[in-house]
Every structure is written in C-alpha cells, then in structure tokens.
mmCIF file of C-alpha atoms in Angstrom:
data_model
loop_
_atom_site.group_PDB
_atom_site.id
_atom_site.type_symbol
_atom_site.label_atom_id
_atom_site.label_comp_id
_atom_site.label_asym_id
_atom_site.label_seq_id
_atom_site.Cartn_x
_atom_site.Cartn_y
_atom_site.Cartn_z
ATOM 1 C CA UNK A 1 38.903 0.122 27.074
ATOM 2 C CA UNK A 2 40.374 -0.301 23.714
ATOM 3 C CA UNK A 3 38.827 3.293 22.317
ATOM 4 C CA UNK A 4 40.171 4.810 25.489
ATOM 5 C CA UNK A 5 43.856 3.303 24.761
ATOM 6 C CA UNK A 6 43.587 4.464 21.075
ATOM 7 C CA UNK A 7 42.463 8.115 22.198
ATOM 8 C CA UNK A 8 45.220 8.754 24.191
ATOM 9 C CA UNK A 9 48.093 10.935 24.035
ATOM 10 C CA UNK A 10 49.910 9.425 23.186
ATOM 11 C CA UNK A 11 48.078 6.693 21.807
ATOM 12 C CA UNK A 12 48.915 3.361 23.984
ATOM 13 C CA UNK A 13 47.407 0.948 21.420
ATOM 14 C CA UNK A 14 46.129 1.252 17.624
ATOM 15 C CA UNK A 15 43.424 -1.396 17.935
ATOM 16 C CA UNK A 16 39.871 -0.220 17.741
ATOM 17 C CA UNK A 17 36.676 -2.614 18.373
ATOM 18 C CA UNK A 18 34.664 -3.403 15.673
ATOM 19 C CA UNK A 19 30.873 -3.355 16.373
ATOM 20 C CA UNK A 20 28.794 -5.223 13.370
ATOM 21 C CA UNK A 21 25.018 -4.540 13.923
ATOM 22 C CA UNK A 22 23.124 -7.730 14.046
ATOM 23 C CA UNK A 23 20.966 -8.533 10.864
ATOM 24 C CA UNK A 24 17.704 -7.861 10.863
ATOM 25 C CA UNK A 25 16.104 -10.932 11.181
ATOM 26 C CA UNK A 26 17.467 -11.980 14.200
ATOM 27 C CA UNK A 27 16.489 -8.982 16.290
ATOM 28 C CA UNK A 28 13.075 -7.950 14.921
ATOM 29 C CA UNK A 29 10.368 -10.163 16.253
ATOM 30 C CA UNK A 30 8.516 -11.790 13.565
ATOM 31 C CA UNK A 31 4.939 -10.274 13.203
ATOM 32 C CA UNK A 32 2.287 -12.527 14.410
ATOM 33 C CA UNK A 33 -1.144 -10.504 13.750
ATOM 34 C CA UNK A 34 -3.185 -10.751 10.827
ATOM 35 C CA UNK A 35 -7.049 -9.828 9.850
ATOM 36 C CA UNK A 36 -9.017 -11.822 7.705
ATOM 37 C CA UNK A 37 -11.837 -10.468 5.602
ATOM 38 C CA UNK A 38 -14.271 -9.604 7.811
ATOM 39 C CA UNK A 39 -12.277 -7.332 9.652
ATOM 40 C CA UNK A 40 -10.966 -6.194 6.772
ATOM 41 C CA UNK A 41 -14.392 -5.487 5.593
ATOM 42 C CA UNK A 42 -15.214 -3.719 8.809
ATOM 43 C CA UNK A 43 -12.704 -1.435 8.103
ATOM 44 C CA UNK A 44 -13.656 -0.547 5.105
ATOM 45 C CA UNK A 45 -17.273 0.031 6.205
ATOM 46 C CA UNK A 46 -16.166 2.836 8.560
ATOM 47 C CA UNK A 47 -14.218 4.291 6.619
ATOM 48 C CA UNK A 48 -17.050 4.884 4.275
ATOM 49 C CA UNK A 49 -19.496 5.757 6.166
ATOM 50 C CA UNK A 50 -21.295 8.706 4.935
ATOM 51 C CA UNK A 51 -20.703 12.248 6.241
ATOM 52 C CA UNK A 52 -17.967 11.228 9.044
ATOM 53 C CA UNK A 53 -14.934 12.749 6.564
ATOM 54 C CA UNK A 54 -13.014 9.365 6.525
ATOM 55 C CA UNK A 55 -11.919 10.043 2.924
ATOM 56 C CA UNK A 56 -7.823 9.527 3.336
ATOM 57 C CA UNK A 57 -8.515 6.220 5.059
ATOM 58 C CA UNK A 58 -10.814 4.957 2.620
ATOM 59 C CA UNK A 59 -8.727 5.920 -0.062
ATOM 60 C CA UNK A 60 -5.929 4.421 1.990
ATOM 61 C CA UNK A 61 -7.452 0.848 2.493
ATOM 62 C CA UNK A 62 -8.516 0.795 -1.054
ATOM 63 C CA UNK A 63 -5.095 1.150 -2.217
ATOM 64 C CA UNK A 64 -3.527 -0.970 -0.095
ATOM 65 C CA UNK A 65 -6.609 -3.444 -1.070
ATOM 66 C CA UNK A 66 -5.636 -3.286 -4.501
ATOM 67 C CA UNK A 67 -1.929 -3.077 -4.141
ATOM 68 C CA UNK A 68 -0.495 -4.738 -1.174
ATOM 69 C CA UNK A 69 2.092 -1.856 -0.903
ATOM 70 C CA UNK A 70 3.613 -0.646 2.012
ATOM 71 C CA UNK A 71 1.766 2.220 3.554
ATOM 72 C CA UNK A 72 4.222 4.871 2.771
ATOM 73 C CA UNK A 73 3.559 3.747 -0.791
ATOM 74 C CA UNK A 74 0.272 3.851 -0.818
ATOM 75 C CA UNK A 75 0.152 7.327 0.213
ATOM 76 C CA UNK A 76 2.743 8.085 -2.380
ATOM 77 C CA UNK A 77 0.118 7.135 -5.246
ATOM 78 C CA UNK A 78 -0.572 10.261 -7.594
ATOM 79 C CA UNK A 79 -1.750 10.160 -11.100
ATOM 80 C CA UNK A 80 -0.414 13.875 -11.919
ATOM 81 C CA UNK A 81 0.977 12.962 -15.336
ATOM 82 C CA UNK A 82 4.562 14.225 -14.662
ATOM 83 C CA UNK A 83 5.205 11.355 -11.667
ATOM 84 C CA UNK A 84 4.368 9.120 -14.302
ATOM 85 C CA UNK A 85 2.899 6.572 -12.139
ATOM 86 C CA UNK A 86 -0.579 5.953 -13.917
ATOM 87 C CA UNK A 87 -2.752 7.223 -16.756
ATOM 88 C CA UNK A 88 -6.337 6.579 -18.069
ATOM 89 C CA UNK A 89 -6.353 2.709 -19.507
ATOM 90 C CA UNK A 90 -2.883 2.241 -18.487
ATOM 91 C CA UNK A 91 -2.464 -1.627 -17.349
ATOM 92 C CA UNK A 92 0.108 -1.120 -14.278
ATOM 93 C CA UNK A 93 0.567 1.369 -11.849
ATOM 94 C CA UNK A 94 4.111 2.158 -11.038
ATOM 95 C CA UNK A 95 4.664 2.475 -7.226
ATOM 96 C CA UNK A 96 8.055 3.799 -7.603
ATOM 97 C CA UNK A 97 7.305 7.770 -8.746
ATOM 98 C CA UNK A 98 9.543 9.389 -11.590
ATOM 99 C CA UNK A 99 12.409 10.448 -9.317
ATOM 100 C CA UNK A 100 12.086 8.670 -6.585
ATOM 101 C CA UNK A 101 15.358 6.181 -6.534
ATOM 102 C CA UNK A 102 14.713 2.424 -5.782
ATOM 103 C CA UNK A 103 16.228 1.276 -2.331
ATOM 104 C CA UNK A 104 15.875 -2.146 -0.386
ATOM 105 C CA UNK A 105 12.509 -1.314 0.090
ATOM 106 C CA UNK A 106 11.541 -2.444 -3.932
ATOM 107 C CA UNK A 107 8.503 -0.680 -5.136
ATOM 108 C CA UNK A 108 6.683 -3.029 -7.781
ATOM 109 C CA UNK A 109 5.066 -1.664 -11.036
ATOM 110 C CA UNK A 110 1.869 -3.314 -10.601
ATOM 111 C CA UNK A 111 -1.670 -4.605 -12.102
ATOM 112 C CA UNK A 112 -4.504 -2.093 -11.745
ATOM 113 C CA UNK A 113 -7.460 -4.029 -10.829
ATOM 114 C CA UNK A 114 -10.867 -2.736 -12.232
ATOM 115 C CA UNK A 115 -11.789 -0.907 -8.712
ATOM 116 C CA UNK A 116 -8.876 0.706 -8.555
ATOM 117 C CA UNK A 117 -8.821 2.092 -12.359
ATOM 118 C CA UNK A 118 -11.901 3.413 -11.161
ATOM 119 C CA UNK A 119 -10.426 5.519 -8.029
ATOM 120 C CA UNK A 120 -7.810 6.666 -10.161
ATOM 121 C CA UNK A 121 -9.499 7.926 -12.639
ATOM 122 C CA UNK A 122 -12.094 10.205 -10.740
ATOM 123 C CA UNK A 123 -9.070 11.992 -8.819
ATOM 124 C CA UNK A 124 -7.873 12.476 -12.380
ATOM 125 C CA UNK A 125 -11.034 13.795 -13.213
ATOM 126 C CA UNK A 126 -11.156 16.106 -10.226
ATOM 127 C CA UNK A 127 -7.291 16.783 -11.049
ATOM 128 C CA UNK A 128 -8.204 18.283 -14.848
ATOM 129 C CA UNK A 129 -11.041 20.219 -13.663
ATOM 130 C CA UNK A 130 -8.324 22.401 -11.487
ATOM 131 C CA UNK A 131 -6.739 25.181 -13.370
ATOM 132 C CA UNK A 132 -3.665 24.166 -14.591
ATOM 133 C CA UNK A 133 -1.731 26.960 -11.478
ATOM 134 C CA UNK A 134 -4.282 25.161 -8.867
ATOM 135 C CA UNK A 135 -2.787 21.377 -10.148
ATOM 136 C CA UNK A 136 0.599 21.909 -7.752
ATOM 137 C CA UNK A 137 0.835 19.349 -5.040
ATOM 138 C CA UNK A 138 -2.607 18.000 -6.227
ATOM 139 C CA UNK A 139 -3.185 14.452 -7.547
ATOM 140 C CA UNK A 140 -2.941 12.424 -4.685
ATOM 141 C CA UNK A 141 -4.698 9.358 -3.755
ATOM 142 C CA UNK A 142 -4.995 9.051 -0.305
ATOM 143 C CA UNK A 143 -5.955 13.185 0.655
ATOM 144 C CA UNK A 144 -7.151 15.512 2.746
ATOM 145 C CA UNK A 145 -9.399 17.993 0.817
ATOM 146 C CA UNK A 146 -6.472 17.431 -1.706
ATOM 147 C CA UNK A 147 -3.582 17.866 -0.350
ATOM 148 C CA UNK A 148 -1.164 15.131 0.756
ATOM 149 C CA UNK A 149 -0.748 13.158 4.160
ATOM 150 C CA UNK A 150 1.978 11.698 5.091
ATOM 151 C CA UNK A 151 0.505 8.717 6.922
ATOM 152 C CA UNK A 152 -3.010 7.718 8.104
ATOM 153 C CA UNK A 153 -2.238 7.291 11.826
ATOM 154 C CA UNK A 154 -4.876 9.071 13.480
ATOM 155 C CA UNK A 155 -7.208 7.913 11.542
ATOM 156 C CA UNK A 156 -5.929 4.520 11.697
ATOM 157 C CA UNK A 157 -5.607 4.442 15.711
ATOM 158 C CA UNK A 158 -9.842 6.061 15.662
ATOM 159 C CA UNK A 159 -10.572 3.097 13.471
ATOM 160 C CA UNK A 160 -9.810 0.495 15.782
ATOM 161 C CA UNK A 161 -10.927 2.121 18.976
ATOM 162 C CA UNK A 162 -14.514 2.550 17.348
ATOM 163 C CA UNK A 163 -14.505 -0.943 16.260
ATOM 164 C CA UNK A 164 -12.559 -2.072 19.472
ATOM 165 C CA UNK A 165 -10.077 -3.694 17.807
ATOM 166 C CA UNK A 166 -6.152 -3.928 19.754
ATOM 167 C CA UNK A 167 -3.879 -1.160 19.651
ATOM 168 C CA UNK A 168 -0.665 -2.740 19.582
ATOM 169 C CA UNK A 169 2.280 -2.460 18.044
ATOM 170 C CA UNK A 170 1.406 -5.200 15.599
ATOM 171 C CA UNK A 171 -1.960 -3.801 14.735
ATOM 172 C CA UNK A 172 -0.318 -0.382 13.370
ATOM 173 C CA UNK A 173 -1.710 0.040 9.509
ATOM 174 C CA UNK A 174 1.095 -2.541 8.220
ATOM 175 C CA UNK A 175 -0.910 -5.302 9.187
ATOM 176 C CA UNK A 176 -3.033 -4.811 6.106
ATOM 177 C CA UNK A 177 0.579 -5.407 3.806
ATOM 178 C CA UNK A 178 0.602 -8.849 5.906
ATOM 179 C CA UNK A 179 -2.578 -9.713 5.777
ATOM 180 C CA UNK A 180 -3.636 -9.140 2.416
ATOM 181 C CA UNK A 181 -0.695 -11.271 1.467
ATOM 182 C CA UNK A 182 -1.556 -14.204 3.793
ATOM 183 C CA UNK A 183 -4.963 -13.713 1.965
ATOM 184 C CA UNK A 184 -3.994 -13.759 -1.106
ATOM 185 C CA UNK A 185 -1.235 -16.789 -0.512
ATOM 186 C CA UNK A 186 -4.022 -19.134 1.089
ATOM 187 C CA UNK A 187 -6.506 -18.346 -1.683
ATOM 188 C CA UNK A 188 -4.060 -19.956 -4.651
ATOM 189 C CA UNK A 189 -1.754 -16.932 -5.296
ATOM 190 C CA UNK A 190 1.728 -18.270 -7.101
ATOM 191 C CA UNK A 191 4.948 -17.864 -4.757
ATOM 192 C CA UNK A 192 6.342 -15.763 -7.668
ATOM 193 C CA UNK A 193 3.272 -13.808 -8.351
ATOM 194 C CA UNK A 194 3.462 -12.571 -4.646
ATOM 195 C CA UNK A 195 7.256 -11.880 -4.613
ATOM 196 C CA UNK A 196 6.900 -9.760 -7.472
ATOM 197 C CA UNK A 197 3.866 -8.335 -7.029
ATOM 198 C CA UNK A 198 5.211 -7.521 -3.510
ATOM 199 C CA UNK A 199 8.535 -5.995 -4.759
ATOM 200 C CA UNK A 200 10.193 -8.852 -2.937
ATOM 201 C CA UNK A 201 12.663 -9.692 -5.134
ATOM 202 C CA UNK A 202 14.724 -7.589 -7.972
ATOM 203 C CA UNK A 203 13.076 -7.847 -11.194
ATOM 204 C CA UNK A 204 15.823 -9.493 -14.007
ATOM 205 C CA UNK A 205 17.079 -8.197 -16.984
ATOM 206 C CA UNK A 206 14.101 -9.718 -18.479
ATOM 207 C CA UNK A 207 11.395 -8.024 -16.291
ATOM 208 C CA UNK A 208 12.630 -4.641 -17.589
ATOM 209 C CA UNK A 209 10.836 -5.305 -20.402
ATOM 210 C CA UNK A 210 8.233 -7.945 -19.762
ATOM 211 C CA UNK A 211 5.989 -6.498 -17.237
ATOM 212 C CA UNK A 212 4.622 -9.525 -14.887
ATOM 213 C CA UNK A 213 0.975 -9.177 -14.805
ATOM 214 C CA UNK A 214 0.688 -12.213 -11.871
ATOM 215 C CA UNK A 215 -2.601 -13.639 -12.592
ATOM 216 C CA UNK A 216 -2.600 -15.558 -9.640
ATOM 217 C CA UNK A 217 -2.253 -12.577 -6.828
ATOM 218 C CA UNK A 218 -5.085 -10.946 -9.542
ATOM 219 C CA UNK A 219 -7.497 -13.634 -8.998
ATOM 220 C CA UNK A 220 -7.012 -13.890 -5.131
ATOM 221 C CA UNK A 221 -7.242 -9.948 -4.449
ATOM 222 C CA UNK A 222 -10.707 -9.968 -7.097
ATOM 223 C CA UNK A 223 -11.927 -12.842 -4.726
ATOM 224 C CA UNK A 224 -11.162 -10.672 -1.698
ATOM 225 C CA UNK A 225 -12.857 -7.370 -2.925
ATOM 226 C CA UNK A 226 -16.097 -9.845 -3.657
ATOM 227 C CA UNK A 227 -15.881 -10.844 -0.508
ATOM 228 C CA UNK A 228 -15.899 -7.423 1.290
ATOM 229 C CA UNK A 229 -18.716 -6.372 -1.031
ATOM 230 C CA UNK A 230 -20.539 -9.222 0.040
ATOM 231 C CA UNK A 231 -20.399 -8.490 3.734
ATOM 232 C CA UNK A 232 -20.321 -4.531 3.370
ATOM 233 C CA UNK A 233 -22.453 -3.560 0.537
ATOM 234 C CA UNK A 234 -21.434 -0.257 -1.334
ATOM 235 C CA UNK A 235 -18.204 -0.224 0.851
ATOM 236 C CA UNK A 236 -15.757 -0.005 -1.995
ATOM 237 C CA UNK A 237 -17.225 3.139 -3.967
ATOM 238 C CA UNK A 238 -15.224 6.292 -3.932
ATOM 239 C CA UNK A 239 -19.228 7.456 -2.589
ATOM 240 C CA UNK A 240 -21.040 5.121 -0.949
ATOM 241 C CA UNK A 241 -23.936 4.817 -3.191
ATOM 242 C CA UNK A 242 -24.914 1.134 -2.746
ATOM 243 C CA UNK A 243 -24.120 -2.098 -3.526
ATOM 244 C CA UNK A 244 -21.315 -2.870 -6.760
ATOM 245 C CA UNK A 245 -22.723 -5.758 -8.936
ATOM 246 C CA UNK A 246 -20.256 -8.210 -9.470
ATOM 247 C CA UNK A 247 -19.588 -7.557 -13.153
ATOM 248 C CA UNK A 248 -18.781 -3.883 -12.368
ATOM 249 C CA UNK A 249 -15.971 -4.972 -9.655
ATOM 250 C CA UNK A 250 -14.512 -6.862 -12.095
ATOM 251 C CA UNK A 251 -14.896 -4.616 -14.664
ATOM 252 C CA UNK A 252 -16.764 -6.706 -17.000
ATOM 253 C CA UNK A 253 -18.804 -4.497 -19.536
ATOM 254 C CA UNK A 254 -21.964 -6.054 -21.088
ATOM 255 C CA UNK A 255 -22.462 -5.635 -24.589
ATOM 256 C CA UNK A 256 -25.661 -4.402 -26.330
ATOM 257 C CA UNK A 257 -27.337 -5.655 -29.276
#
C-alpha cells in the first residue's frame, strides 16, 4: 500500500517500507547430523577403492580430513607456484589463493599435516613433469584427469547410496566441515585452536605475523587419521597400496646408524 502511494502520479505519500532481512541465525535451522569415524572411514574406503575412478573424492575427503575447510575450499587447493598456496616443506597451506579477496567466509592459512604434505607433493610432482605450456589450469587437488571440478556432488550423492547412508539435506558433503570439528572438539582440541584453524574469527594484528600452528586441532585430526587407518587399512594413500605404519602418518623418519 505504501509503495503504491509513493508510485503514484502524483505521488500521494513519500513514505516507503523498510524490509530488514532477518539474520541468519534465526532463520537457518541449526544442523543436527554428524558422522563419527567409522563412517568417516567408510568413506574413505570407497573412495579408494582400486580401479572404480573415485580419484576427486578421495582427494576431496583427504583434504577436508586434513583441513576442515569448507568444500568450495577444498576444491580450491592448488600448489601451482603462482597461487601461492603451498610449496615443498612449506609448514602452512594458505586456503585463501593469491587473488582471491577474503569475505565473511574467512579462509585460514593452515598446518599441513604429514599426509597431506604427502598429497601435495606428488600432484607437484605430476605438475613439473608437464611441459611448462601443458601446466595451465593444472595443479589442482581434488581433479578429474587434471583438470578442476567445481564440487564433488555426484560423486558425493553415489557415495552414500552405495553405502546406504541418508540423502538429506544435512548429509550434503558439508557434514564432513561439522563433523570433523565435533571430532576434533571432543578429542581435546583448544576453543581457539578450532576458531582459527576454522577461519572463525579474524586473525589480529598480531596473527599477520605469527602464524598459529594450533597444536591442539593437530593432535586431534593425527588421532583421527590413526583411527581411519586402523579400521580401513591403506585408505589414506594417494594409491591404495596397503596399510601406512604409524610413524609414516605422522611423518616420523627413523634415523640410521
């Protein structure tokens, strides 16, 4: 009634209604679903099962494992030098690419955990071996045959009708983000390790240049990744070749001599 007054000719009122959207948090339901490890190692069972060309959504867990990023970060993951995200013996991994602008969404620079390091560095390794014209668009992380994907959610929807798991809303591929969390908070991780380590909160003037390295979210994802190697043996290699020794996960290195 009010726009219709204001929109006449001529105009019988200069009042307009203001509409403020309601915030988020009270319209979104709060998600309810999460997976604990064995489903999680389930999941990464089938998606390395030999032969069945589940590489993206191995690659895709894995990061997500390692990183509890959202999933459009995880597929953003590329160690082409010029994103500037990663590079051979580099500590952190910077979710947020060179050029990419931080928005609400905060993208954490984070820990690379041994397994990861090691998934990194053989799609470097199949990265160099490119000619240098073939390297365009390459790099990538989570791939098919080595080019990009934008999201995993065929894959992801196959996954959980083979291992009849629901299809709900709530069970879309974000439910690892949550879960891994709630994992990760129950098994001793710091409140202010997982803010930061989820890009929940701003790093400070100080953070700029202290990196956080959040021991405590380290130790609880390392006790996850045992535990899926436990219950799905070889599940974690890039190939499934067989089981990962414990040192190796880690990334412990025994000395000689």
């Amino acid at each position: 009634m009010l726009n219709h007054a204001a929109n006449a000719e001529p105009p019988r009122s200069d009042k307009r209604p203001i509409y403020r959207p309601l915030p988020a948090a009270q319209v979104q339901r709060k998600r309810r679903t999460r997976v604990g490890v064995e489903e999680l190692a389930k999941m990464v069972a089938y998606a390395a099962e030999p032969g069945k060309q589940r590489g993206s959504l191995h690659a895709f867990l894995i990061g997500s494992l390692c990183t509890i990023a959202r999933p459009g970060a995880v597929v953003d993951i590329n160690v082409a030098p010029d994103r500037e995200q990663w590079w051979p013996g580099a500590p952190t991994i910077d979710l947020n690419p060179q050029g990419r602008t931080q928005n609400k969404k905060h993208r954490a620079m984070v820990p690379v955990l041994p397994l990861l390091a090691t998934w990194l560095q053989a799609e470097l390794d199949d990265y160099l071996a490119l000619k240098p014209e073939a390297r365009i668009g390459r790099g990538w992380l989570v791939n098919y045959h080595g080019r990009p994907v934008q999201d995993v959610d065929r894959a992801w929807d196959t996954m959980l009708g083979k291992l009849e798991l629901p299809m709900g809303r709530e069970w879309r591929s974000y439910v690892l983000r949550h879960s891994i969390a709630t994992l990760c908070r129950n098994r001793g991780a710091e409140r202010w390790d997982l803010e930061g380590f989820m890009g929940h909160r701003a790093g400070s003037q100080t953070e700029v240049y202290a990196i956080g390295e959040f021991p405590s979210v380290q130790r609880a994802l390392q006790s996850i990744l045992d535990d899926i190697e436990t219950l799905a043996p070889g599940s974690l290699h890039r190939k499934r070749t067989g089981a990962i020794s414990p040192a190796a996960l880690r990334g412990e290195v025994k000395m000689s001599g």
